Amino acid sequence: MFGYKNRFESGAIVVGGKHLGSTVQCVHCGSHEHIIPGSGRKRGHCRYCQGFLCGKKICLQHCIPYEARIEYEEALFGKKDETIKKILNRYPALNKLTF
Amino acid sequence: MGAYKGWGQDTSTPSTTIIQLKQPATALKRLKTTNINIGSDVSADSAFEAVIKRSTDAGTPGSSFTPTKHDPADGAASGVFNVAHSVEPAYTANSELLAIFAHQRAGFQWVALPGHELVIPVTNDAGIGLFINTAAAPFNMGASFEWEE
C-alpha cells in the first residue's frame, strides 16, 4: 500500500490527490495521530505493547491494549462473565475507563 | 469478510454530524473503518476542523443510506449508515479517533493500513461519527466511510 514506509505508520492522509502525511495508531486507545516532527508535542511509547502512545493521560497511565478494550466492551455486551473476569484480572484498570 | 461503503451530504455547521456508522440493533458484527473521504461540491473558501468520534446512540438521522457492497457476492451490510442528523448522536467524551484539519477546496482522504482500522466493537448502538468542530463558513459537505465487517 502506498505510504507504507515503516512499521510505525498506521494510516495515510491524502489531500487533493497527494499523499501528504501519515498517521500512527495509539496501541492503547486506537486513535490515529498525525505526527509532525519538530512540533514539540509529547506523546509516548509502551514498552509492554512495543508501540506508539497518543499522549492522553489515560493511555500513558495504564497499559491496556486496544484489543483488550474492545474485547472487554464486547464481553460486557454479551454478558460473558468468565471473559470479563479474565480480562479484568489481567487489566484491573479497565473498569475505570469509558469507551 | 465483506467490504462496504456509505456516503452522505450535510451542511458543515459547527457541532453537527455529517455521517455516522453504527451497529444495528440485532445481528451485530465488528465493523472496521478503512477509508474516510471528505469533500464538497461547492468551490468556495472555507477551512474546517472535524473529528471522528465514538458515539453511543443513533441520535435522530435525517436519512439512512443503504450501504453499497464492494463485492456483489457479499451479503447485505450489518452496519447502519446515518446521514444529516437533526438530533446529534451522543458522543463519548475523549473518544476522538482521528482529527481532521482541511479545506473545502481540497478533498481529504484517510486510508487505514491493514490491521490499523477504526474498530467499532460488537456493542448495541456503538458507532463512529464525522463531527464538525468548526468551519469558517458552513458549506455543503460530502463524506463517505468504507468499512469491513
CSV table of C-alpha atoms in Angstrom, one decimal, chain B residues 22-114:
chain,number,residue,atom,x,y,z
B,22,LYS,CA,-23.2,2.4,13.8
B,23,GLN,CA,-24.1,-1.1,15.0
B,24,PRO,CA,-27.6,-2.4,14.2
B,25,ALA,CA,-30.0,-3.5,16.9
B,26,THR,CA,-29.6,-7.2,16.0
B,27,ALA,CA,-27.1,-9.3,14.1
B,28,LEU,CA,-24.1,-7.3,15.1
B,29,LYS,CA,-20.6,-7.7,13.6
B,30,ARG,CA,-17.3,-6.0,14.4
B,31,LEU,CA,-17.1,-3.0,12.0
B,32,LYS,CA,-13.6,-1.8,10.8
B,33,THR,CA,-13.5,1.5,9.1
B,34,THR,CA,-10.8,1.5,6.5
B,35,ASN,CA,-11.3,4.7,4.4
B,36,ILE,CA,-12.7,8.2,5.1
B,37,ASN,CA,-13.4,10.7,2.3
B,38,ILE,CA,-14.4,14.3,2.7
B,39,GLY,CA,-15.1,16.9,0.0
B,40,SER,CA,-17.5,19.5,-1.3
B,41,ASP,CA,-19.5,20.1,-4.5
B,42,VAL,CA,-19.1,23.9,-4.0
B,43,SER,CA,-15.9,25.9,-4.9
B,44,ALA,CA,-15.5,28.4,-2.2
B,45,ASP,CA,-13.0,29.1,0.6
B,46,SER,CA,-13.7,27.6,4.0
B,47,ALA,CA,-11.4,25.8,6.2
B,48,PHE,CA,-12.8,23.3,8.7
B,49,GLU,CA,-11.9,21.2,11.7
B,50,ALA,CA,-13.6,17.9,12.1
B,51,VAL,CA,-13.1,14.8,14.2
B,52,ILE,CA,-14.1,11.1,14.1
B,53,LYS,CA,-15.6,10.3,17.5
B,54,ARG,CA,-17.2,7.3,19.1
B,55,SER,CA,-21.0,7.5,19.5
B,56,THR,CA,-23.3,5.6,21.8
B,57,ASP,CA,-26.6,6.1,20.1
B,58,ALA,CA,-28.1,7.0,16.7
B,59,GLY,CA,-29.5,10.5,17.6
B,60,THR,CA,-32.2,11.4,15.0
B,61,PRO,CA,-30.8,10.9,11.5
B,62,GLY,CA,-32.3,12.8,8.6
B,63,SER,CA,-31.9,9.7,6.4
B,64,SER,CA,-30.3,6.3,6.3
B,65,PHE,CA,-28.1,5.3,3.4
B,66,THR,CA,-28.2,1.6,2.3
B,67,PRO,CA,-24.5,0.6,2.2
B,68,THR,CA,-23.1,-0.4,-1.1
B,69,LYS,CA,-21.3,-3.8,-1.3
B,70,HIS,CA,-17.8,-3.8,-2.9
B,71,ASP,CA,-18.3,-7.4,-3.9
B,72,PRO,CA,-21.8,-8.2,-5.2
B,73,ALA,CA,-21.4,-11.7,-3.9
B,74,ASP,CA,-21.4,-10.5,-0.3
B,75,GLY,CA,-24.5,-10.3,1.9
B,76,ALA,CA,-26.1,-7.0,2.9
B,77,ALA,CA,-24.2,-4.9,5.3
B,78,SER,CA,-25.0,-5.1,9.0
B,79,GLY,CA,-23.6,-1.6,9.7
B,80,VAL,CA,-26.2,1.2,9.8
B,81,PHE,CA,-25.2,4.3,7.9
B,82,ASN,CA,-27.0,7.5,9.0
B,83,VAL,CA,-26.8,11.0,7.4
B,84,ALA,CA,-27.8,14.6,8.2
B,85,HIS,CA,-28.9,14.3,11.8
B,86,SER,CA,-31.5,16.7,13.2
B,87,VAL,CA,-30.6,15.5,16.8
B,88,GLU,CA,-27.0,14.7,17.2
B,89,PRO,CA,-25.8,11.3,18.4
B,90,ALA,CA,-24.4,11.1,21.9
B,91,TYR,CA,-20.6,11.0,21.8
B,92,THR,CA,-18.2,9.5,24.3
B,93,ALA,CA,-16.0,12.1,25.9
B,94,ASN,CA,-12.3,12.0,24.9
B,95,SER,CA,-13.0,9.4,22.3
B,96,GLU,CA,-11.6,11.2,19.2
B,97,LEU,CA,-10.1,8.7,16.9
B,98,LEU,CA,-8.9,11.0,14.1
B,99,ALA,CA,-8.6,14.8,13.9
B,100,ILE,CA,-9.1,16.4,10.5
B,101,PHE,CA,-8.0,19.9,9.6
B,102,ALA,CA,-8.7,20.6,6.0
B,103,HIS,CA,-10.1,23.0,3.4
B,104,GLN,CA,-13.2,22.9,1.3
B,105,ARG,CA,-11.3,23.2,-2.0
B,106,ALA,CA,-9.1,20.1,-1.4
B,107,GLY,CA,-10.7,16.7,-1.0
B,108,PHE,CA,-9.5,14.9,2.2
B,109,GLN,CA,-8.9,11.2,2.3
B,110,TRP,CA,-7.7,9.0,5.1
B,111,VAL,CA,-6.8,5.4,4.5
B,112,ALA,CA,-6.0,2.9,7.2
B,113,LEU,CA,-3.2,0.4,6.7
B,114,PRO,CA,-4.3,-3.2,7.2
